[in-house]
PDB file of C-alpha atoms and ligand atoms in Angstrom:
ATOM      1  CA  MET H   1      19.869   1.701  -9.306  1.00  0.00           C
ATOM      2  CA  LEU H   2      18.923   0.903  -5.656  1.00  0.00           C
ATOM      3  CA  LEU H   3      17.276  -2.731  -6.100  1.00  0.00           C
ATOM      4  CA  LYS H   4      19.638  -4.352  -8.844  1.00  0.00           C
ATOM      5  CA  GLU H   5      19.017  -8.404  -8.647  1.00  0.00           C
ATOM      6  CA  LYS H   6      16.343  -7.872  -6.119  1.00  0.00           C
ATOM      7  CA  VAL H   7      13.350 -10.507  -6.402  1.00  0.00           C
ATOM      8  CA  ILE H   8      10.520  -8.014  -5.452  1.00  0.00           C
ATOM      9  CA  VAL H   9       6.682  -9.901  -4.548  1.00  0.00           C
ATOM     10  CA  VAL H  10       4.147  -6.519  -4.842  1.00  0.00           C
ATOM     11  CA  THR H  11       0.551  -7.802  -4.399  1.00  0.00           C
ATOM     12  CA  GLY H  12      -2.854  -5.961  -6.129  1.00  0.00           C
ATOM     13  CA  ALA H  13      -0.102  -5.018  -8.682  1.00  0.00           C
ATOM     14  CA  GLY H  14      -2.517  -5.372 -11.531  1.00  0.00           C
ATOM     15  CA  GLY H  15      -3.696  -1.579 -11.485  1.00  0.00           C
ATOM     16  CA  GLY H  16      -3.180   1.572  -9.915  1.00  0.00           C
ATOM     17  CA  LEU H  17      -1.175   1.906  -6.560  1.00  0.00           C
ATOM     18  CA  GLY H  18       0.638  -1.822  -6.971  1.00  0.00           C
ATOM     19  CA  GLU H  19       1.080  -0.946 -10.784  1.00  0.00           C
ATOM     20  CA  GLY H  20       3.209   1.939 -10.161  1.00  0.00           C
ATOM     21  CA  ILE H  21       5.259   0.524  -6.933  1.00  0.00           C
ATOM     22  CA  ALA H  22       5.973  -2.245  -9.563  1.00  0.00           C
ATOM     23  CA  GLN H  23       7.502   0.042 -12.150  1.00  0.00           C
ATOM     24  CA  VAL H  24       9.379   1.727  -9.793  1.00  0.00           C
ATOM     25  CA  CYS H  25      10.911  -1.258  -8.736  1.00  0.00           C
ATOM     26  CA  SER H  26      11.269  -2.690 -12.185  1.00  0.00           C
ATOM     27  CA  ARG H  27      13.310   0.621 -12.953  1.00  0.00           C
ATOM     28  CA  GLU H  28      15.140   0.491 -10.130  1.00  0.00           C
ATOM     29  CA  GLY H  29      16.648  -3.156 -11.286  1.00  0.00           C
ATOM     30  CA  ALA H  30      14.346  -5.590  -9.263  1.00  0.00           C
ATOM     31  CA  LYS H  31      13.002  -8.651 -10.891  1.00  0.00           C
ATOM     32  CA  VAL H  32       9.297  -8.102 -10.040  1.00  0.00           C
ATOM     33  CA  VAL H  33       6.760 -10.777  -8.874  1.00  0.00           C
ATOM     34  CA  VAL H  34       3.359  -9.160 -10.167  1.00  0.00           C
ATOM     35  CA  ALA H  35       0.119 -10.501  -8.118  1.00  0.00           C
ATOM     36  CA  ASP H  36      -3.129  -9.922  -8.805  1.00  0.00           C
ATOM     37  CA  ILE H  37      -6.596 -11.420  -8.718  1.00  0.00           C
ATOM     38  CA  ARG H  38      -7.203 -10.144 -12.195  1.00  0.00           C
ATOM     39  CA  GLY H  39      -4.704 -12.507 -13.459  1.00  0.00           C
ATOM     40  CA  ASP H  40      -5.217 -10.777 -16.997  1.00  0.00           C
ATOM     41  CA  ALA H  41      -4.205  -7.031 -15.474  1.00  0.00           C
ATOM     42  CA  ALA H  42      -1.173  -8.648 -13.936  1.00  0.00           C
ATOM     43  CA  GLU H  43      -0.106  -9.946 -17.375  1.00  0.00           C
ATOM     44  CA  ASN H  44      -0.817  -6.636 -19.165  1.00  0.00           C
ATOM     45  CA  VAL H  45       1.638  -4.766 -16.258  1.00  0.00           C
ATOM     46  CA  SER H  46       4.189  -7.972 -16.207  1.00  0.00           C
ATOM     47  CA  ASN H  47       4.845  -7.359 -20.218  1.00  0.00           C
ATOM     48  CA  ASP H  48       4.741  -3.566 -19.688  1.00  0.00           C
ATOM     49  CA  LEU H  49       7.834  -3.444 -17.158  1.00  0.00           C
ATOM     50  CA  ASP H  50      11.429  -3.417 -19.637  1.00  0.00           C
ATOM     51  CA  GLY H  51      13.251  -5.845 -16.960  1.00  0.00           C
ATOM     52  CA  GLU H  52      12.718  -9.388 -15.371  1.00  0.00           C
ATOM     53  CA  SER H  53       8.681 -10.041 -13.939  1.00  0.00           C
ATOM     54  CA  LEU H  54       6.179 -12.672 -13.421  1.00  0.00           C
ATOM     55  CA  ALA H  55       2.627 -12.513 -13.274  1.00  0.00           C
ATOM     56  CA  VAL H  56       0.902 -14.668 -10.654  1.00  0.00           C
ATOM     57  CA  HIS H  57      -2.778 -15.018 -10.131  1.00  0.00           C
ATOM     58  CA  CYS H  58      -3.457 -14.610  -7.051  1.00  0.00           C
ATOM     59  CA  ASP H  59      -6.290 -13.613  -4.229  1.00  0.00           C
ATOM     60  CA  VAL H  60      -4.475 -12.700  -1.523  1.00  0.00           C
ATOM     61  CA  ALA H  61      -7.566 -13.840   0.933  1.00  0.00           C
ATOM     62  CA  ASP H  62      -6.864 -17.532  -0.115  1.00  0.00           C
ATOM     63  CA  ASP H  63      -4.335 -19.066   2.343  1.00  0.00           C
ATOM     64  CA  LYS H  64      -3.408 -21.811  -0.835  1.00  0.00           C
ATOM     65  CA  ALA H  65      -3.007 -18.639  -3.502  1.00  0.00           C
ATOM     66  CA  LEU H  66      -0.355 -17.319  -0.865  1.00  0.00           C
ATOM     67  CA  ASP H  67       1.619 -20.369  -0.752  1.00  0.00           C
ATOM     68  CA  ASN H  68       1.637 -20.760  -4.669  1.00  0.00           C
ATOM     69  CA  LEU H  69       2.742 -17.201  -4.787  1.00  0.00           C
ATOM     70  CA  VAL H  70       6.041 -17.966  -3.042  1.00  0.00           C
ATOM     71  CA  GLN H  71       6.331 -21.033  -4.657  1.00  0.00           C
ATOM     72  CA  GLU H  72       5.906 -19.330  -8.495  1.00  0.00           C
ATOM     73  CA  ALA H  73       8.455 -16.764  -7.387  1.00  0.00           C
ATOM     74  CA  LEU H  74      10.847 -18.922  -6.437  1.00  0.00           C
ATOM     75  CA  ALA H  75      10.260 -21.371  -9.003  1.00  0.00           C
ATOM     76  CA  THR H  76      11.064 -18.393 -11.662  1.00  0.00           C
ATOM     77  CA  PHE H  77      13.948 -16.131  -9.792  1.00  0.00           C
ATOM     78  CA  GLY H  78      14.835 -18.778  -6.890  1.00  0.00           C
ATOM     79  CA  GLU H  79      14.402 -16.352  -3.694  1.00  0.00           C
ATOM     80  CA  ILE H  80      12.063 -13.493  -2.540  1.00  0.00           C
ATOM     81  CA  ASN H  81      14.336 -10.179  -1.154  1.00  0.00           C
ATOM     82  CA  GLY H  82      11.072  -8.156  -0.975  1.00  0.00           C
ATOM     83  CA  LEU H  83       7.805  -8.261  -0.431  1.00  0.00           C
ATOM     84  CA  VAL H  84       5.009  -4.807  -0.820  1.00  0.00           C
ATOM     85  CA  ASN H  85       1.626  -5.937   1.146  1.00  0.00           C
ATOM     86  CA  ASN H  86      -0.563  -3.688  -1.780  1.00  0.00           C
ATOM     87  CA  ALA H  87      -3.565  -5.285  -2.374  1.00  0.00           C
ATOM     88  CA  GLY H  88      -6.769  -3.801  -0.988  1.00  0.00           C
ATOM     89  CA  VAL H  89     -10.140  -3.484  -0.691  1.00  0.00           C
ATOM     90  CA  ASN H  90     -11.493   0.122  -0.259  1.00  0.00           C
ATOM     91  CA  PHE H  91     -15.277  -0.003   1.759  1.00  0.00           C
ATOM     92  CA  VAL H  92     -17.404   2.459   3.121  1.00  0.00           C
ATOM     93  CA  LYS H  93     -20.911   1.835   4.208  1.00  0.00           C
ATOM     94  CA  PRO H  94     -22.898   2.864   7.531  1.00  0.00           C
ATOM     95  CA  PHE H  95     -21.850   1.136  10.463  1.00  0.00           C
ATOM     96  CA  LEU H  96     -25.082   0.241  11.930  1.00  0.00           C
ATOM     97  CA  ASP H  97     -25.466  -1.522   8.526  1.00  0.00           C
ATOM     98  CA  THR H  98     -22.151  -3.542   7.822  1.00  0.00           C
ATOM     99  CA  THR H  99     -22.604  -7.252   8.214  1.00  0.00           C
ATOM    100  CA  SER H 100     -20.567  -9.910   9.327  1.00  0.00           C
ATOM    101  CA  ALA H 101     -19.943 -10.798   5.933  1.00  0.00           C
ATOM    102  CA  ASP H 102     -18.831  -7.264   5.004  1.00  0.00           C
ATOM    103  CA  TRP H 103     -16.082  -7.007   7.825  1.00  0.00           C
ATOM    104  CA  ASP H 104     -14.820 -10.774   7.009  1.00  0.00           C
ATOM    105  CA  ARG H 105     -14.661  -9.595   3.113  1.00  0.00           C
ATOM    106  CA  VAL H 106     -12.467  -6.557   3.836  1.00  0.00           C
ATOM    107  CA  ILE H 107     -10.540  -8.029   6.637  1.00  0.00           C
ATOM    108  CA  SER H 108      -9.475 -11.068   5.101  1.00  0.00           C
ATOM    109  CA  VAL H 109      -7.672  -8.647   1.778  1.00  0.00           C
ATOM    110  CA  ASP H 110      -6.530  -6.090   3.834  1.00  0.00           C
ATOM    111  CA  LEU H 111      -5.132  -6.909   7.359  1.00  0.00           C
ATOM    112  CA  ARG H 112      -5.404 -11.301   7.503  1.00  0.00           C
ATOM    113  CA  ALA H 113      -3.668 -11.836   4.208  1.00  0.00           C
ATOM    114  CA  VAL H 114      -0.621  -9.501   4.939  1.00  0.00           C
ATOM    115  CA  PHE H 115       0.252 -11.104   8.241  1.00  0.00           C
ATOM    116  CA  PHE H 116       0.138 -14.263   6.605  1.00  0.00           C
ATOM    117  CA  LEU H 117       1.604 -13.770   3.164  1.00  0.00           C
ATOM    118  CA  THR H 118       4.467 -12.043   5.238  1.00  0.00           C
ATOM    119  CA  GLN H 119       5.040 -14.728   7.420  1.00  0.00           C
ATOM    120  CA  LYS H 120       5.388 -17.232   4.715  1.00  0.00           C
ATOM    121  CA  VAL H 121       7.824 -14.551   2.622  1.00  0.00           C
ATOM    122  CA  CYS H 122      10.007 -13.961   5.750  1.00  0.00           C
ATOM    123  CA  GLN H 123      10.089 -17.919   6.744  1.00  0.00           C
ATOM    124  CA  GLN H 124      11.742 -17.772   3.130  1.00  0.00           C
ATOM    125  CA  MET H 125      14.121 -14.854   3.633  1.00  0.00           C
ATOM    126  CA  LEU H 126      14.763 -16.670   6.505  1.00  0.00           C
ATOM    127  CA  VAL H 127      16.632 -19.661   4.745  1.00  0.00           C
ATOM    128  CA  GLN H 128      18.380 -17.800   2.063  1.00  0.00           C
ATOM    129  CA  THR H 129      21.879 -16.597   1.885  1.00  0.00           C
ATOM    130  CA  PRO H 130      22.365 -13.829   2.959  1.00  0.00           C
ATOM    131  CA  VAL H 131      19.388 -13.963   5.288  1.00  0.00           C
ATOM    132  CA  GLY H 132      17.160 -10.695   5.119  1.00  0.00           C
ATOM    133  CA  GLY H 133      14.419  -8.990   3.567  1.00  0.00           C
ATOM    134  CA  SER H 134      12.472  -5.724   3.571  1.00  0.00           C
ATOM    135  CA  ILE H 135       8.517  -5.954   4.051  1.00  0.00           C
ATOM    136  CA  VAL H 136       6.536  -2.670   3.217  1.00  0.00           C
ATOM    137  CA  ASN H 137       2.820  -2.593   4.268  1.00  0.00           C
ATOM    138  CA  ILE H 138       0.352  -0.169   2.185  1.00  0.00           C
ATOM    139  CA  SER H 139      -1.723   1.376   5.320  1.00  0.00           C
ATOM    140  CA  SER H 140      -3.499   4.728   4.555  1.00  0.00           C
ATOM    141  CA  VAL H 141      -4.191   7.823   6.418  1.00  0.00           C
ATOM    142  CA  HIS H 142      -6.744   5.765   7.776  1.00  0.00           C
ATOM    143  CA  SER H 143      -3.873   4.718  10.528  1.00  0.00           C
ATOM    144  CA  HIS H 144      -4.081   7.954  11.511  1.00  0.00           C
ATOM    145  CA  ALA H 145      -7.899   8.999  11.472  1.00  0.00           C
ATOM    146  CA  ALA H 146     -11.127   7.974  10.510  1.00  0.00           C
ATOM    147  CA  ILE H 147     -13.939   8.892   8.126  1.00  0.00           C
ATOM    148  CA  SER H 148     -17.476   7.583   8.990  1.00  0.00           C
ATOM    149  CA  GLY H 149     -18.365   4.324   7.350  1.00  0.00           C
ATOM    150  CA  ALA H 150     -15.160   2.926   6.971  1.00  0.00           C
ATOM    151  CA  GLY H 151     -15.056   1.080  10.420  1.00  0.00           C
ATOM    152  CA  PRO H 152     -13.902  -2.148   8.858  1.00  0.00           C
ATOM    153  CA  TYR H 153     -11.424  -0.781   6.176  1.00  0.00           C
ATOM    154  CA  ASP H 154      -9.773   1.501   9.525  1.00  0.00           C
ATOM    155  CA  ALA H 155      -9.862  -1.486  11.713  1.00  0.00           C
ATOM    156  CA  ALA H 156      -7.324  -2.988   9.279  1.00  0.00           C
ATOM    157  CA  LYS H 157      -5.265  -0.472   8.611  1.00  0.00           C
ATOM    158  CA  TRP H 158      -4.660   0.948  11.975  1.00  0.00           C
ATOM    159  CA  GLY H 159      -3.801  -2.990  12.718  1.00  0.00           C
ATOM    160  CA  MET H 160      -1.236  -2.897  10.168  1.00  0.00           C
ATOM    161  CA  ILE H 161       0.589  -0.700  11.793  1.00  0.00           C
ATOM    162  CA  GLY H 162       0.685  -2.920  15.176  1.00  0.00           C
ATOM    163  CA  MET H 163       0.939  -5.850  13.187  1.00  0.00           C
ATOM    164  CA  SER H 164       4.111  -4.075  11.399  1.00  0.00           C
ATOM    165  CA  LYS H 165       5.761  -3.092  14.568  1.00  0.00           C
ATOM    166  CA  SER H 166       5.156  -6.540  16.254  1.00  0.00           C
ATOM    167  CA  MET H 167       7.249  -8.000  13.596  1.00  0.00           C
ATOM    168  CA  ALA H 168       9.811  -5.604  13.340  1.00  0.00           C
ATOM    169  CA  ILE H 169      10.974  -6.193  16.336  1.00  0.00           C
ATOM    170  CA  GLU H 170      10.540  -9.452  16.766  1.00  0.00           C
ATOM    171  CA  LEU H 171      12.344  -9.969  13.481  1.00  0.00           C
ATOM    172  CA  ALA H 172      15.438  -7.141  13.365  1.00  0.00           C
ATOM    173  CA  SER H 173      17.760  -9.303  14.710  1.00  0.00           C
ATOM    174  CA  VAL H 174      17.714 -11.393  11.564  1.00  0.00           C
ATOM    175  CA  ASN H 175      18.110  -8.690   9.327  1.00  0.00           C
ATOM    176  CA  LEU H 176      14.298  -8.524   8.288  1.00  0.00           C
ATOM    177  CA  ARG H 177      12.693  -5.082   8.150  1.00  0.00           C
ATOM    178  CA  VAL H 178       9.319  -4.405   8.470  1.00  0.00           C
ATOM    179  CA  ASN H 179       8.056  -0.607   7.712  1.00  0.00           C
ATOM    180  CA  ALA H 180       4.177   0.752   6.521  1.00  0.00           C
ATOM    181  CA  ILE H 181       3.432   3.838   4.386  1.00  0.00           C
ATOM    182  CA  SER H 182       0.298   5.822   4.835  1.00  0.00           C
ATOM    183  CA  PRO H 183      -1.049   7.042   1.423  1.00  0.00           C
ATOM    184  CA  GLY H 184      -3.306   9.624   1.451  1.00  0.00           C
ATOM    185  CA  LEU H 185      -5.839  10.255  -1.380  1.00  0.00           C
ATOM    186  CA  LEU H 186      -4.132   8.997  -4.595  1.00  0.00           C
ATOM    187  CA  ASN H 187      -4.342   9.319  -8.737  1.00  0.00           C
ATOM    188  CA  THR H 188      -5.875   6.169  -9.100  1.00  0.00           C
ATOM    189  CA  GLN H 189      -9.837   4.711 -10.332  1.00  0.00           C
ATOM    190  CA  ILE H 190     -10.481   5.662  -6.913  1.00  0.00           C
ATOM    191  CA  TRP H 191     -10.193   9.626  -7.327  1.00  0.00           C
ATOM    192  CA  GLN H 192     -11.324   9.250 -10.968  1.00  0.00           C
ATOM    193  CA  ASP H 193     -14.508   7.860  -9.481  1.00  0.00           C
ATOM    194  CA  VAL H 194     -15.020  10.390  -7.018  1.00  0.00           C
ATOM    195  CA  LEU H 195     -14.684  13.044  -9.552  1.00  0.00           C
ATOM    196  CA  ASN H 196     -17.082  11.415 -12.151  1.00  0.00           C
ATOM    197  CA  ALA H 197     -19.696  11.153  -9.322  1.00  0.00           C
ATOM    198  CA  ALA H 198     -19.009  14.993  -8.707  1.00  0.00           C
ATOM    199  CA  PRO H 199     -21.885  17.219  -9.926  1.00  0.00           C
ATOM    200  CA  ASP H 200     -19.030  19.952 -10.459  1.00  0.00           C
ATOM    201  CA  GLN H 201     -15.718  18.952 -11.126  1.00  0.00           C
ATOM    202  CA  ASP H 202     -14.095  22.146 -10.055  1.00  0.00           C
ATOM    203  CA  GLU H 203     -15.705  22.779  -7.041  1.00  0.00           C
ATOM    204  CA  CYS H 204     -14.932  18.846  -6.440  1.00  0.00           C
ATOM    205  CA  ILE H 205     -11.207  19.295  -6.956  1.00  0.00           C
ATOM    206  CA  SER H 206     -11.313  22.860  -5.037  1.00  0.00           C
ATOM    207  CA  TYR H 207     -12.556  21.146  -2.257  1.00  0.00           C
ATOM    208  CA  TRP H 208      -9.929  18.289  -2.470  1.00  0.00           C
ATOM    209  CA  LYS H 209      -7.328  20.804  -2.460  1.00  0.00           C
ATOM    210  CA  SER H 210      -8.230  22.242   0.856  1.00  0.00           C
ATOM    211  CA  ASN H 211      -8.018  18.883   2.229  1.00  0.00           C
ATOM    212  CA  ILE H 212      -4.635  17.869   0.517  1.00  0.00           C
ATOM    213  CA  PRO H 213      -1.969  20.919   1.894  1.00  0.00           C
ATOM    214  CA  ILE H 214      -0.070  20.287  -1.434  1.00  0.00           C
ATOM    215  CA  GLY H 215      -2.832  20.504  -3.108  1.00  0.00           C
ATOM    216  CA  ARG H 216      -3.167  17.762  -5.272  1.00  0.00           C
ATOM    217  CA  PRO H 217      -3.727  13.710  -5.286  1.00  0.00           C
ATOM    218  CA  ILE H 218      -0.412  11.576  -5.103  1.00  0.00           C
ATOM    219  CA  GLU H 219       1.161  10.006  -8.445  1.00  0.00           C
ATOM    220  CA  PRO H 220       1.204   5.974  -7.573  1.00  0.00           C
ATOM    221  CA  GLU H 221       4.999   6.166  -8.752  1.00  0.00           C
ATOM    222  CA  GLU H 222       5.798   8.778  -6.026  1.00  0.00           C
ATOM    223  CA  ILE H 223       4.573   6.311  -3.078  1.00  0.00           C
ATOM    224  CA  GLY H 224       6.661   3.663  -5.542  1.00  0.00           C
ATOM    225  CA  GLU H 225       9.547   5.524  -4.715  1.00  0.00           C
ATOM    226  CA  LEU H 226       9.254   5.714  -0.893  1.00  0.00           C
ATOM    227  CA  ALA H 227       9.067   1.789  -1.422  1.00  0.00           C
ATOM    228  CA  VAL H 228      12.201   1.535  -3.708  1.00  0.00           C
ATOM    229  CA  PHE H 229      13.530   3.545  -0.817  1.00  0.00           C
ATOM    230  CA  LEU H 230      12.251   1.310   2.053  1.00  0.00           C
ATOM    231  CA  LEU H 231      13.083  -2.017  -0.005  1.00  0.00           C
ATOM    232  CA  SER H 232      16.777  -1.102  -0.450  1.00  0.00           C
ATOM    233  CA  ASP H 233      19.571  -1.128   1.813  1.00  0.00           C
ATOM    234  CA  ARG H 234      19.498   2.527   1.790  1.00  0.00           C
ATOM    235  CA  SER H 235      16.702   1.708   4.508  1.00  0.00           C
ATOM    236  CA  ALA H 236      19.021  -0.112   6.649  1.00  0.00           C
ATOM    237  CA  PHE H 237      18.251   1.220   9.903  1.00  0.00           C
ATOM    238  CA  ILE H 238      14.433   2.059   9.378  1.00  0.00           C
ATOM    239  CA  THR H 239      12.221  -0.698  10.930  1.00  0.00           C
ATOM    240  CA  GLY H 240       8.739  -0.430  12.480  1.00  0.00           C
ATOM    241  CA  ALA H 241       8.303   2.806  11.073  1.00  0.00           C
ATOM    242  CA  ASN H 242       4.860   4.106   9.360  1.00  0.00           C
ATOM    243  CA  ILE H 243       5.673   6.822   7.421  1.00  0.00           C
ATOM    244  CA  PHE H 244       2.728   9.217   5.527  1.00  0.00           C
ATOM    245  CA  ALA H 245       3.152  10.494   1.997  1.00  0.00           C
ATOM    246  CA  ASP H 246       0.398  12.332   2.151  1.00  0.00           C
ATOM    247  CA  GLY H 247       0.967  15.767   0.838  1.00  0.00           C
ATOM    248  CA  GLY H 248      -0.061  16.791   4.193  1.00  0.00           C
ATOM    249  CA  MET H 249      -3.510  15.561   4.845  1.00  0.00           C
ATOM    250  CA  SER H 250      -2.479  14.025   8.347  1.00  0.00           C
ATOM    251  CA  SER H 251      -1.287  17.205   9.782  1.00  0.00           C
ATOM    252  CA  GLN H 252      -4.174  19.627   9.121  1.00  0.00           C
ATOM    253  CA  LEU H 253      -6.625  19.505  11.637  1.00  0.00           C
ATOM    254  CA  VAL H 254      -9.503  20.705   9.574  1.00  0.00           C
ATOM    255  CA  SER H 255     -10.095  22.108   5.676  1.00  0.00           C
ATOM    256  CA  LYS H 256      -8.242  25.083   5.042  1.00  0.00           C
ATOM    257  CA  GLU H 257     -10.648  28.512   5.631  1.00  0.00           C
ATOM    258  CA  PRO H 258     -11.957  29.827   2.586  1.00  0.00           C
ATOM    259  CA  TYR H 259     -10.744  33.367   3.316  1.00  0.00           C
ATOM    260  CA  GLU H 260      -7.797  34.939   5.281  1.00  0.00           C
ATOM    261  CA  SER H 261      -7.163  34.582   8.502  1.00  0.00           C
ATOM    262  CA  GLY H 262      -6.848  37.815  10.729  1.00  0.00           C
ATOM    263  CA  PHE H 263      -4.104  37.640  13.821  1.00  0.00           C
ATOM    264  CA  ILE H 264      -5.016  35.829  16.943  1.00  0.00           C
ATOM    265  CA  GLU H 265      -2.663  36.859  19.702  1.00  0.00           C
ATOM    266  CA  GLY H 266      -4.329  35.110  22.474  1.00  0.00           C
ATOM    267  CA  ASN H 267      -4.064  36.914  26.532  1.00  0.00           C
TER     268      ASN H 267
HETATM  269  N1  NAD F   1      -6.835   5.349  -3.421  1.00  0.00           N
HETATM  270  C1  NAD F   1      -6.233   5.743  -2.528  1.00  0.00           C
HETATM  271  O1  NAD F   1      -6.716   6.935  -2.594  1.00  0.00           O
HETATM  272  C2  NAD F   1      -5.782   5.335  -1.315  1.00  0.00           C
HETATM  273  C3  NAD F   1      -4.944   5.973  -0.254  1.00  0.00           C
HETATM  274  C4  NAD F   1      -4.426   5.051   1.047  1.00  0.00           C
HETATM  275  C5  NAD F   1      -4.336   3.659   0.696  1.00  0.00           C
HETATM  276  N2  NAD F   1      -4.441   3.173  -0.230  1.00  0.00           N
HETATM  277  C6  NAD F   1      -4.187   2.180  -0.028  1.00  0.00           C
HETATM  278  O2  NAD F   1      -3.660   1.381  -1.556  1.00  0.00           O
HETATM  279  C7  NAD F   1      -3.527  -0.257  -1.975  1.00  0.00           C
HETATM  280  C8  NAD F   1      -4.108  -0.008  -3.469  1.00  0.00           C
HETATM  281  O3  NAD F   1      -5.191   1.412  -3.646  1.00  0.00           O
HETATM  282  P1  NAD F   1      -5.063   1.214  -4.723  1.00  0.00           P
HETATM  283  O4  NAD F   1      -5.900   3.135  -5.080  1.00  0.00           O
HETATM  284  O5  NAD F   1      -4.564   1.278  -6.057  1.00  0.00           O
HETATM  285  O6  NAD F   1      -6.856   0.495  -5.540  1.00  0.00           O
HETATM  286  P2  NAD F   1      -7.170   0.050  -6.763  1.00  0.00           P
HETATM  287  O7  NAD F   1      -8.596  -0.573  -6.322  1.00  0.00           O
HETATM  288  O8  NAD F   1      -6.775   0.853  -7.798  1.00  0.00           O
HETATM  289  O9  NAD F   1      -6.149  -1.131  -6.682  1.00  0.00           O
HETATM  290  C9  NAD F   1      -6.076  -2.486  -6.107  1.00  0.00           C
HETATM  291  C10 NAD F   1      -5.406  -3.372  -6.902  1.00  0.00           C
HETATM  292  O10 NAD F   1      -5.601  -4.957  -6.007  1.00  0.00           O
HETATM  293  C11 NAD F   1      -6.218  -5.383  -6.814  1.00  0.00           C
HETATM  294  N3  NAD F   1      -7.019  -6.706  -5.650  1.00  0.00           N
HETATM  295  C12 NAD F   1      -7.916  -6.423  -4.717  1.00  0.00           C
HETATM  296  N4  NAD F   1      -8.037  -7.434  -4.229  1.00  0.00           N
HETATM  297  C13 NAD F   1      -7.741  -8.477  -3.896  1.00  0.00           C
HETATM  298  C14 NAD F   1      -7.069  -9.539  -3.713  1.00  0.00           C
HETATM  299  N5  NAD F   1      -7.553 -10.372  -2.944  1.00  0.00           N
HETATM  300  N6  NAD F   1      -6.005 -10.559  -4.123  1.00  0.00           N
HETATM  301  C15 NAD F   1      -5.223  -9.986  -5.092  1.00  0.00           C
HETATM  302  N7  NAD F   1      -5.606  -8.397  -4.976  1.00  0.00           N
HETATM  303  C16 NAD F   1      -6.525  -7.628  -5.204  1.00  0.00           C
HETATM  304  C17 NAD F   1      -7.313  -5.690  -7.360  1.00  0.00           C
HETATM  305  O11 NAD F   1      -7.576  -6.235  -8.609  1.00  0.00           O
HETATM  306  C18 NAD F   1      -6.250  -4.291  -7.885  1.00  0.00           C
HETATM  307  O12 NAD F   1      -5.237  -4.384  -9.194  1.00  0.00           O
HETATM  308  C19 NAD F   1      -4.831  -0.691  -1.234  1.00  0.00           C
HETATM  309  O13 NAD F   1      -4.180  -0.997   0.120  1.00  0.00           O
HETATM  310  C20 NAD F   1      -5.382   0.778  -0.357  1.00  0.00           C
HETATM  311  O14 NAD F   1      -6.483   0.486   0.771  1.00  0.00           O
HETATM  312  C21 NAD F   1      -5.506   3.532  -1.197  1.00  0.00           C
END
């Protein structure tokens, strides 16, 4: 087991991707701290895990709640060995209509919270014996390219990468690693909402297949497997990385043509 006896905090773990990450961490032997703004959802996920776990009600946009999360994890398990900053809010609204309140809400959850929770957890990891730990920040293919109307979300997900690299080089000498994962479309509630809103589900699936070379959304546990690798000692030499786990989405310039292309040899 890759995370035997390690204490791993996962934010936004009351559902979606965070739940999948928590499940794989638990299967790999971790003691998992399941943190979510929906306390009852965190409890349900924690109760379903086979290994030791703790549910914590936590709004990551609230500094006091971050302090409480660290304290509760320590009170129960005595140390923290890994953190997955997964909690996030999605956002799409035309740039010209976006308000300062919209900006503050998205940035406070998707970026500011990642900075300060990582700081608090790293301060703890530095006074533990042995010193060390691994941080995994859940960014997005939005750290590679944008969609219209996603300005605050794009700023947060790009910002997360710069921040991770800065932390990684500052903390490398004390055995603290910081990496990011950039998933493409996930099979979470967002995908179900997209499907339910489509006038024709088959057309919707075929459109998305043309945008994802592997041809399907990613399952949360597939990202969980990558997160576990980055949290474990198997990735001891990897820090400051941003790993795209997107079925090839960010490698494709435009959607696949709906016909067979001929050869173009040029001059
Ligand atoms: N769904 C996708 O296609 C996709 C793609 C790339 C990246 N991501 C990123 O993955 C992460 C998880 O996305 P998801 O699809 O599972 O979303 P989701 O909405 O299904 O789940 C998000 C979880 O975070 C919790 N949460 C929201 N605000 C919080 C707060 N302030 N404090 C604590 N918890 C909070 C929610 O209660 C929920 O349990 C996000 O950071 C998202 O940006 C998602």
